[in-house]
Short mmCIF file of C-alpha atoms in Angstrom, two decimals:
data_model
loop_
_atom_site.label_atom_id
_atom_site.label_comp_id
_atom_site.label_asym_id
_atom_site.label_seq_id
_atom_site.Cartn_x
_atom_site.Cartn_y
_atom_site.Cartn_z
CA UNK A 1 111.75 138.86 62.59
CA UNK A 2 114.49 136.23 62.94
CA UNK A 3 117.26 136.58 65.53
CA UNK A 4 119.85 136.80 62.74
CA UNK A 5 118.07 139.74 61.13
CA UNK A 6 117.81 141.57 64.46
CA UNK A 7 121.56 140.99 64.97
CA UNK A 8 122.37 142.38 61.52
CA UNK A 9 120.24 145.46 62.11
CA UNK A 10 121.97 146.11 65.46
CA UNK A 11 125.46 145.72 63.95
CA UNK A 12 124.58 147.82 60.90
CA UNK A 13 123.18 150.52 63.18
CA UNK A 14 126.33 150.54 65.30
CA UNK A 15 128.54 150.69 62.20
CA UNK A 16 126.60 153.63 60.75
CA UNK A 17 126.38 155.47 64.06
CA UNK A 18 130.09 155.15 64.82
CA UNK A 19 131.19 155.94 61.25
CA UNK A 20 128.99 159.02 61.13
CA UNK A 21 130.27 160.25 64.49
CA UNK A 22 133.85 159.63 63.37
CA UNK A 23 133.51 161.58 60.15
CA UNK A 24 131.88 164.60 61.79
CA UNK A 25 134.40 166.95 63.36
CA UNK A 26 133.04 167.49 66.87
CA UNK A 27 135.23 168.86 69.63
CA UNK A 28 134.42 167.24 72.97
CA UNK A 29 135.51 168.83 76.20
CA UNK A 30 136.62 166.45 78.91
CA UNK A 31 138.41 167.35 82.10
CA UNK A 32 141.37 165.12 82.95
CA UNK A 33 140.90 162.43 85.55
CA UNK A 34 143.04 162.50 88.69
CA UNK A 35 145.26 159.67 87.43
CA UNK A 36 145.94 161.22 84.02
CA UNK A 37 146.67 164.61 85.60
CA UNK A 38 149.06 162.92 88.03
CA UNK A 39 150.87 161.11 85.18
CA UNK A 40 151.17 164.30 83.14
CA UNK A 41 152.35 166.42 86.08
CA UNK A 42 154.97 163.86 87.01
CA UNK A 43 156.47 163.68 83.50
CA UNK A 44 156.28 167.48 83.33
CA UNK A 45 158.19 167.83 86.59
CA UNK A 46 161.18 165.70 85.57
CA UNK A 47 164.45 167.48 84.75
CA UNK A 48 165.92 167.22 81.24
CA UNK A 49 167.96 164.10 80.58
CA UNK A 50 166.01 161.93 83.04
CA UNK A 51 165.78 158.31 81.96
CA UNK A 52 162.37 156.68 81.50
CA UNK A 53 161.98 153.01 80.67
CA UNK A 54 159.06 152.38 78.31
CA UNK A 55 158.02 148.76 77.99
CA UNK A 56 155.75 147.82 75.08
CA UNK A 57 153.93 144.90 76.68
CA UNK A 58 151.01 144.46 74.33
CA UNK A 59 149.79 142.67 71.24
CA UNK A 60 149.11 144.22 67.85
CA UNK A 61 145.37 143.67 68.31
CA UNK A 62 145.18 146.31 71.04
CA UNK A 63 147.06 148.96 69.06
CA UNK A 64 144.01 151.19 68.38
CA UNK A 65 143.58 151.65 72.10
CA UNK A 66 147.08 151.66 73.54
CA UNK A 67 149.00 153.33 70.74
CA UNK A 68 147.42 156.78 71.28
CA UNK A 69 148.61 156.49 74.90
CA UNK A 70 152.18 155.52 74.02
CA UNK A 71 152.34 158.17 71.28
CA UNK A 72 151.30 161.07 73.50
CA UNK A 73 153.41 159.98 76.48
CA UNK A 74 156.54 159.51 74.40
CA UNK A 75 155.92 162.82 72.62
CA UNK A 76 155.62 164.49 76.00
CA UNK A 77 158.84 162.88 77.20
CA UNK A 78 160.78 163.89 74.07
CA UNK A 79 159.39 167.43 74.13
CA UNK A 80 160.74 167.77 77.67
CA UNK A 81 164.10 166.32 76.56
CA UNK A 82 163.75 163.20 78.67
CA UNK A 83 165.60 160.11 77.48
CA UNK A 84 163.90 156.80 76.80
CA UNK A 85 165.05 153.22 77.14
CA UNK A 86 162.53 151.12 75.22
CA UNK A 87 162.02 147.39 75.45
CA UNK A 88 159.34 144.76 75.16
CA UNK A 89 158.39 141.86 77.40
CA UNK A 90 155.73 140.71 74.96
CA UNK A 91 156.98 139.23 71.68
CA UNK A 92 154.39 141.01 69.55
CA UNK A 93 155.28 144.37 71.06
CA UNK A 94 158.86 144.23 69.79
CA UNK A 95 158.48 145.64 66.29
CA UNK A 96 155.69 147.95 67.45
CA UNK A 97 157.91 149.45 70.14
CA UNK A 98 160.84 149.98 67.80
CA UNK A 99 158.67 151.60 65.12
CA UNK A 100 156.80 153.81 67.59
CA UNK A 101 159.99 155.12 69.17
CA UNK A 102 161.64 155.81 65.80
CA UNK A 103 158.54 157.56 64.47
CA UNK A 104 158.27 159.99 67.38
CA UNK A 105 162.03 160.45 67.67
CA UNK A 106 162.06 161.66 64.05
CA UNK A 107 159.44 164.31 64.93
CA UNK A 108 161.69 165.72 67.67
CA UNK A 109 165.07 165.18 65.93
CA UNK A 110 166.15 162.72 68.59
CA UNK A 111 169.16 160.54 67.93
CA UNK A 112 169.14 156.78 68.40
CA UNK A 113 171.63 155.73 71.05
CA UNK A 114 171.88 159.23 72.52
CA UNK A 115 168.30 160.27 73.30
CA UNK A 116 166.67 156.87 73.10
CA UNK A 117 167.43 153.22 72.59
CA UNK A 118 165.39 150.08 72.00
CA UNK A 119 166.68 146.98 73.75
CA UNK A 120 164.28 144.56 72.09
CA UNK A 121 162.39 141.60 73.52
CA UNK A 122 163.32 139.25 76.29
CA UNK A 123 161.45 136.00 77.02
CA UNK A 124 160.70 134.94 80.60
CA UNK A 125 159.49 138.36 81.64
CA UNK A 126 159.71 137.82 85.41
CA UNK A 127 163.34 136.76 85.14
CA UNK A 128 163.99 139.78 82.91
CA UNK A 129 162.33 142.22 85.35
CA UNK A 130 164.26 140.80 88.31
CA UNK A 131 167.47 140.58 86.29
CA UNK A 132 167.36 144.24 85.29
CA UNK A 133 167.29 145.13 88.97
CA UNK A 134 170.81 143.70 89.16
CA UNK A 135 172.17 144.51 85.71
CA UNK A 136 170.46 145.68 82.53
CA UNK A 137 173.65 144.83 80.60
CA UNK A 138 173.37 141.16 81.62
CA UNK A 139 169.71 140.88 80.64
CA UNK A 140 170.16 142.82 77.40
CA UNK A 141 173.80 142.40 76.32
CA UNK A 142 172.81 143.81 72.91
CA UNK A 143 170.14 146.27 71.82
CA UNK A 144 167.55 145.53 69.13
CA UNK A 145 170.04 146.45 66.39
CA UNK A 146 172.80 144.25 67.79
CA UNK A 147 174.95 147.00 69.36
CA UNK A 148 176.68 146.17 72.64
CA UNK A 149 174.43 147.72 75.29
CA UNK A 150 177.20 148.98 77.58
CA UNK A 151 178.80 150.91 74.70
CA UNK A 152 175.64 152.80 73.63
CA UNK A 153 175.99 156.42 74.83
CA UNK A 154 172.55 156.60 76.53
CA UNK A 155 173.20 153.32 78.35
CA UNK A 156 176.60 154.21 79.78
CA UNK A 157 176.11 154.35 83.53
CA UNK A 158 172.55 153.00 83.31
CA UNK A 159 173.25 149.77 85.09
CA UNK A 160 169.98 148.96 86.84
CA UNK A 161 166.76 150.50 88.21
CA UNK A 162 168.79 152.90 90.38
CA UNK A 163 169.33 154.91 87.21
CA UNK A 164 165.77 154.64 85.89
CA UNK A 165 163.30 157.26 87.11
CA UNK A 166 160.10 155.52 86.07
CA UNK A 167 158.99 152.37 84.26
CA UNK A 168 156.04 153.00 81.94
CA UNK A 169 154.43 149.74 80.91
CA UNK A 170 152.13 150.06 77.90
CA UNK A 171 150.03 146.98 78.28
CA UNK A 172 146.82 145.21 77.31
CA UNK A 173 147.04 142.52 79.93
CA UNK A 174 148.65 141.81 83.28
CA UNK A 175 152.29 142.43 82.32
CA UNK A 176 152.35 145.67 84.29
CA UNK A 177 151.31 143.63 87.34
CA UNK A 178 154.63 141.82 87.12
CA UNK A 179 156.47 145.15 86.90
CA UNK A 180 154.60 146.25 90.04
CA UNK A 181 155.14 143.00 91.93
CA UNK A 182 158.77 142.31 91.06
CA UNK A 183 160.40 145.67 90.28
CA UNK A 184 158.40 147.60 92.88
CA UNK A 185 158.96 146.06 96.32
CA UNK A 186 162.41 144.59 95.70
CA UNK A 187 164.05 147.45 93.82
CA UNK A 188 161.81 150.34 94.88
CA UNK A 189 161.07 151.11 91.24
CA UNK A 190 158.19 153.47 90.43
CA UNK A 191 155.78 152.04 87.86
CA UNK A 192 153.22 153.86 85.72
CA UNK A 193 151.03 152.20 83.13
CA UNK A 194 149.10 152.99 79.98
CA UNK A 195 146.54 150.28 79.42
CA UNK A 196 143.34 149.21 77.75
CA UNK A 197 140.08 150.25 79.39
CA UNK A 198 139.13 146.60 79.93
CA UNK A 199 142.06 146.23 82.36
CA UNK A 200 141.46 149.34 84.47
CA UNK A 201 139.48 147.63 87.24
CA UNK A 202 142.17 144.93 87.54
CA UNK A 203 144.74 147.61 88.38
CA UNK A 204 142.58 149.55 90.85
CA UNK A 205 143.79 147.55 93.89
CA UNK A 206 147.40 148.37 92.99
CA UNK A 207 146.54 152.04 92.60
CA UNK A 208 144.65 152.33 95.87
CA UNK A 209 147.39 150.51 97.76
CA UNK A 210 150.01 152.88 96.35
CA UNK A 211 151.95 150.19 94.53
CA UNK A 212 151.19 151.66 91.12
CA UNK A 213 152.05 155.32 90.63
CA UNK A 214 149.34 156.16 88.08
CA UNK A 215 147.29 154.90 85.15
CA UNK A 216 146.38 156.31 81.76
CA UNK A 217 143.49 154.10 80.72
CA UNK A 218 141.96 153.51 77.32
CA UNK A 219 141.20 155.88 74.49
CA UNK A 220 139.58 158.25 77.00
CA UNK A 221 142.81 158.40 79.03
CA UNK A 222 144.76 159.10 75.85
CA UNK A 223 142.34 161.91 74.93
CA UNK A 224 142.69 163.48 78.38
CA UNK A 225 146.48 163.29 78.19
CA UNK A 226 146.43 164.81 74.70
CA UNK A 227 144.38 167.73 76.04
CA UNK A 228 146.92 168.32 78.78
CA UNK A 229 149.76 167.99 76.28
CA UNK A 230 148.00 170.53 74.06
CA UNK A 231 148.06 168.60 70.79
CA UNK A 232 144.93 166.57 69.96
CA UNK A 233 145.64 163.15 68.48
CA UNK A 234 143.87 159.88 67.84
CA UNK A 235 142.47 159.80 71.37
CA UNK A 236 140.52 163.03 70.86
CA UNK A 237 139.59 161.99 67.36
CA UNK A 238 137.96 158.84 68.69
CA UNK A 239 135.96 160.44 71.50
CA UNK A 240 132.84 161.47 69.52
CA UNK A 241 132.65 157.97 68.02
CA UNK A 242 133.21 156.44 71.46
CA UNK A 243 130.40 158.56 72.92
CA UNK A 244 128.11 157.73 69.99
CA UNK A 245 128.80 154.01 70.44
CA UNK A 246 128.03 154.21 74.16
CA UNK A 247 124.79 156.11 73.57
CA UNK A 248 123.79 153.56 70.95
CA UNK A 249 124.50 150.67 73.32
CA UNK A 250 122.58 152.33 76.17
CA UNK A 251 119.56 152.76 73.88
CA UNK A 252 119.88 149.12 72.75
CA UNK A 253 120.05 147.92 76.38
CA UNK A 254 116.92 149.92 77.25
CA UNK A 255 115.05 148.59 74.19
CA UNK A 256 116.22 145.04 74.96
CA UNK A 257 114.99 145.32 78.54
CA UNK A 258 111.62 146.74 77.49
CA UNK A 259 111.13 143.82 75.06
CA UNK A 260 112.26 141.31 77.68
CA UNK A 261 109.86 142.56 80.37
CA UNK A 262 106.99 142.89 77.88
CA UNK A 263 107.51 139.29 76.73
CA UNK A 264 107.73 138.08 80.31
CA UNK A 265 104.47 139.85 81.14
CA UNK A 266 102.75 138.29 78.10
CA UNK A 267 104.05 134.83 79.01
CA UNK A 268 102.78 135.35 82.57
CA UNK A 269 99.32 136.22 81.29
CA UNK A 270 99.16 133.28 78.85
CA UNK A 271 100.27 130.75 81.51
CA UNK B 1 148.59 153.06 47.69
CA UNK B 2 150.85 150.88 49.82
CA UNK B 3 150.24 147.20 49.09
CA UNK B 4 150.33 146.49 52.83
CA UNK B 5 147.44 148.91 53.41
CA UNK B 6 145.39 147.28 50.62
CA UNK B 7 145.95 143.81 52.08
CA UNK B 8 145.16 145.03 55.61
CA UNK B 9 141.98 146.75 54.39
CA UNK B 10 140.75 143.66 52.55
CA UNK B 11 141.54 141.43 55.53
CA UNK B 12 139.73 143.81 57.90
CA UNK B 13 136.62 143.63 55.74
CA UNK B 14 137.04 139.85 55.46
CA UNK B 15 137.03 139.54 59.27
CA UNK B 16 133.92 141.73 59.54
CA UNK B 17 132.02 139.44 57.17
CA UNK B 18 131.59 137.22 60.23
CA UNK B 19 128.97 139.68 61.46
CA UNK B 20 126.76 138.44 58.63
CA UNK B 21 127.53 134.79 59.28
CA UNK B 22 130.43 132.34 59.45
CA UNK B 23 131.92 131.98 55.96
CA UNK B 24 135.08 130.78 54.14
CA UNK B 25 136.39 134.33 53.59
CA UNK B 26 136.29 135.00 57.32
CA UNK B 27 137.91 131.66 58.13
CA UNK B 28 140.72 132.27 55.62
CA UNK B 29 141.44 135.69 57.15
CA UNK B 30 141.29 134.25 60.67
CA UNK B 31 143.69 131.42 59.80
CA UNK B 32 146.06 133.90 58.16
CA UNK B 33 146.02 136.08 61.28
CA UNK B 34 146.74 133.17 63.61
CA UNK B 35 149.40 131.77 61.31
CA UNK B 36 151.17 135.11 60.96
CA UNK B 37 151.04 135.83 64.69
CA UNK B 38 152.42 132.38 65.52
CA UNK B 39 155.12 132.66 62.87
CA UNK B 40 156.19 136.08 64.13
CA UNK B 41 156.31 134.98 67.77
CA UNK B 42 158.21 131.82 66.83
CA UNK B 43 160.88 133.79 64.98
CA UNK B 44 161.24 136.26 67.86
CA UNK B 45 161.56 133.43 70.40
CA UNK B 46 163.99 131.53 68.19
CA UNK B 47 166.23 134.57 67.98
CA UNK B 48 165.98 135.81 71.57
CA UNK B 49 165.84 132.46 73.37
CA UNK B 50 167.72 129.94 71.25
CA UNK B 51 170.18 132.04 69.24
CA UNK B 52 171.00 134.74 71.80
CA UNK B 53 170.95 132.63 74.96
CA UNK B 54 172.07 129.18 73.80
CA UNK B 55 173.73 128.91 70.40
CA UNK B 56 175.62 132.18 70.39
CA UNK B 57 177.23 131.74 73.85
CA UNK B 58 177.95 128.10 73.05
CA UNK B 59 179.48 128.54 69.61
CA UNK B 60 181.04 132.01 69.87
CA UNK B 61 182.12 132.16 73.51
CA UNK B 62 182.46 128.43 74.28
CA UNK B 63 180.26 128.95 77.34
CA UNK B 64 179.58 125.32 78.26
CA UNK B 65 177.32 126.25 81.17
CA UNK B 66 174.47 126.91 78.74
CA UNK B 67 174.39 123.15 78.07
CA UNK B 68 172.64 122.69 81.42
CA UNK B 69 169.50 124.70 80.55
CA UNK B 70 169.67 123.30 77.01
CA UNK B 71 169.59 119.71 78.29
CA UNK B 72 166.87 120.56 80.82
CA UNK B 73 164.83 122.10 78.02
CA UNK B 74 165.31 119.05 75.81
CA UNK B 75 164.20 116.80 78.66
CA UNK B 76 160.78 118.41 78.40
CA UNK B 77 160.33 116.62 75.08
CA UNK B 78 160.68 113.25 76.81
CA UNK B 79 156.93 113.62 77.46
CA UNK B 80 156.46 112.21 73.98
CA UNK B 81 157.97 108.88 75.05
CA UNK B 82 156.13 106.57 77.45
CA UNK B 83 159.36 104.96 78.54
CA UNK B 84 161.30 108.15 79.28
CA UNK B 85 158.52 110.57 80.16
CA UNK B 86 159.63 110.51 83.81
CA UNK B 87 162.68 112.54 82.77
CA UNK B 88 160.48 115.55 82.09
CA UNK B 89 159.74 115.73 85.81
CA UNK B 90 163.25 117.07 86.44
CA UNK B 91 162.87 120.38 84.52
CA UNK B 92 159.23 120.67 85.61
CA UNK B 93 160.24 120.27 89.28
CA UNK B 94 162.96 122.88 88.82
CA UNK B 95 160.58 125.29 87.13
CA UNK B 96 157.88 124.90 89.76
CA UNK B 97 160.37 125.15 92.60
CA UNK B 98 162.09 128.25 91.25
CA UNK B 99 158.80 129.79 90.15
CA UNK B 100 157.19 129.30 93.53
CA UNK B 101 160.26 130.58 95.33
CA UNK B 102 160.25 133.78 93.28
CA UNK B 103 156.50 134.29 93.07
CA UNK B 104 155.24 133.48 96.58
CA UNK B 105 157.04 136.25 98.51
CA UNK B 106 156.27 138.82 95.78
CA UNK B 107 152.59 137.91 95.53
CA UNK B 108 152.15 137.61 99.28
CA UNK B 109 153.48 141.12 99.67
CA UNK B 110 151.74 142.79 96.69
CA UNK B 111 148.44 140.92 96.63
CA UNK B 112 147.85 140.20 100.30
CA UNK B 113 149.82 142.30 102.79
CA UNK B 114 149.66 145.57 100.83
CA UNK B 115 145.98 145.04 100.04
CA UNK B 116 145.16 144.40 103.70
CA UNK B 117 147.00 147.52 104.79
CA UNK B 118 145.27 149.55 102.06
CA UNK B 119 141.87 148.26 103.18
CA UNK B 120 142.33 149.21 106.82
CA UNK B 121 141.97 152.99 106.75
CA UNK B 122 141.10 155.21 109.73
CA UNK B 123 137.45 156.29 109.84
CA UNK B 124 138.44 159.68 111.24
CA UNK B 125 140.83 161.80 109.16
CA UNK B 126 143.78 163.75 110.59
CA UNK B 127 141.72 166.94 110.40
CA UNK B 128 138.97 165.32 112.47
CA UNK B 129 136.55 164.75 109.59
CA UNK B 130 134.71 161.53 108.84
CA UNK B 131 136.35 159.35 106.17
CA UNK B 132 133.34 158.11 104.18
CA UNK B 133 135.58 156.29 101.65
CA UNK B 134 137.06 154.19 104.45
CA UNK B 135 133.56 153.23 105.58
CA UNK B 136 132.55 152.18 102.06
CA UNK B 137 135.75 150.14 101.67
CA UNK B 138 135.37 148.31 104.97
CA UNK B 139 131.63 147.63 104.51
CA UNK B 140 132.23 146.47 100.92
CA UNK B 141 135.15 144.27 101.91
CA UNK B 142 133.44 142.59 104.85
CA UNK B 143 130.10 142.06 103.11
CA UNK B 144 131.77 140.65 99.98
CA UNK B 145 133.89 138.30 102.07
CA UNK B 146 130.73 137.21 103.90
CA UNK B 147 129.14 136.30 100.56
CA UNK B 148 132.04 133.88 99.95
CA UNK B 149 131.79 132.41 103.46
CA UNK B 150 130.09 129.06 102.92
CA UNK B 151 130.64 127.39 106.31
CA UNK B 152 127.29 128.73 107.55
CA UNK B 153 123.99 129.03 105.78
CA UNK B 154 123.26 132.52 104.44
CA UNK B 155 120.31 133.21 106.77
CA UNK B 156 119.50 136.00 109.18
CA UNK B 157 122.19 138.66 109.65
CA UNK B 158 124.77 136.67 107.62
CA UNK B 159 122.27 136.40 104.77
CA UNK B 160 121.61 140.14 104.82
CA UNK B 161 125.31 141.03 104.91
CA UNK B 162 126.00 138.52 102.12
CA UNK B 163 123.19 140.08 100.09
CA UNK B 164 124.84 143.47 100.54
CA UNK B 165 128.08 141.86 99.33
CA UNK B 166 126.37 140.82 96.08
CA UNK B 167 125.53 144.49 95.41
CA UNK B 168 129.19 145.42 95.75
CA UNK B 169 130.09 142.53 93.45
CA UNK B 170 127.49 143.72 90.92
CA UNK B 171 128.98 147.21 91.06
CA UNK B 172 132.40 145.76 90.28
CA UNK B 173 131.09 143.56 87.47
CA UNK B 174 129.13 146.50 86.03
CA UNK B 175 132.21 148.74 86.04
CA UNK B 176 134.33 145.99 84.48
CA UNK B 177 131.70 145.30 81.83
CA UNK B 178 131.41 149.01 81.03
CA UNK B 179 135.16 149.35 80.64
CA UNK B 180 135.29 146.20 78.50
CA UNK B 181 132.61 147.59 76.17
CA UNK B 182 134.61 150.84 76.00
CA UNK B 183 137.72 148.85 75.16
CA UNK B 184 136.07 146.86 72.37
CA UNK B 185 134.52 150.02 70.94
CA UNK B 186 137.97 151.63 70.89
CA UNK B 187 139.29 148.71 68.85
CA UNK B 188 136.35 149.04 66.47
CA UNK B 189 136.91 152.79 66.16
CA UNK B 190 140.57 152.08 65.39
CA UNK B 191 139.52 149.88 62.49
CA UNK B 192 136.99 152.45 61.26
CA UNK B 193 139.77 155.05 61.37
CA UNK B 194 142.03 152.78 59.32
CA UNK B 195 139.32 151.98 56.77
CA UNK B 196 138.18 155.58 56.31
CA UNK B 197 141.56 157.29 56.34
CA UNK B 198 144.35 154.93 55.23
CA UNK B 199 142.35 152.49 53.08
CA UNK B 200 139.56 154.52 51.49
CA UNK B 201 140.98 158.05 51.98
CA UNK B 202 137.50 159.37 52.78
CA UNK B 203 138.77 161.40 55.72
CA UNK B 204 142.20 162.87 56.42
#
């Protein structure tokens, strides 16, 4: 059989396996990891009216993985009557952030400008992070809709990080690293992140050194958070398919290794 | 059905045709994706960098100070001229100088000093117990560093410690690879969800 045909069979198998697992309604039980529990407990412990800064630092391509995280965390914040200052330090995250906030705000009857605001995008992210430590009004003179920032009810008195309880960076890359490195030591700002699974190991050193408060990682992290929140969403929905895909890949790796060692043995004999 | 959903569904399928083999439908969808992403980012940057930071302060508030970064930015384009390309060194020097000044202290603190202090943990806990995690961290750290120590040949005890370091490295690479596979599968599941629910309405 040609290599192309083998490739097609593997892809077709994965497609069928994942699709089948996705269409079957299976409830999977998973206990929350320490980091997800810590994130949830912290948000849960905050008094009403506390200001959270949510930064949408990701591209559209990572939406399937990071959006379930941002959805459940923002829902949790709005349910507990926390207020949100949204922004983006990644150009592609701008419209996504605005739409996500509006969508969830509508579910909880939250009012733009009072319960939440979206400041928009700012280029030169390091300068923006450092600048907000001095004055958010200087870095974002206007919000995404063009309103003067210092006249928006939620922003009155919110001058810098002193008035922000936590920065939550929803990211698919290293943008949260800059939040940790520049907002953390200099302005003593707590940083939490929701990120793609591929980035989890990159953030481990910041977690273990205490520079990063907590992490909600990947679709699995979203599913765990949804379980704690009590309302299953896309994270939980994706777990059976995720498990099926992993099982499929494990089987493929085992088969691949068996074929490899068998071929090597044959070549050894023939030579 | 929303026209946007139909277009997105067709383009998703067009991208997946690559799994069969490279073809014009895939390339058209890929070019459209890149073009749209670039166009979107360009518009955002135009508005937030040029309009908000340069043109608006200059024209509406007569803030002449913004001419300085504007001129410095324009000097970057002198790279296109052989005669005047030296002018681009001025903004580049400023950028590197300011960038290094801001980044070095922050990175030194976050990536070096804090990591060193986090790596040096007491082997005996406050309650008198043995801290196994601290032992794993210190053995992993030292053996991995030994692997990257090339001033002496990896023979004898150094060779054995370096070999142990490779196992720690393999553990890290394995974990990273596993997470990356998980990440890519999540993206794939996201597309399956879109195709089955929004596009084909097979599931709710």
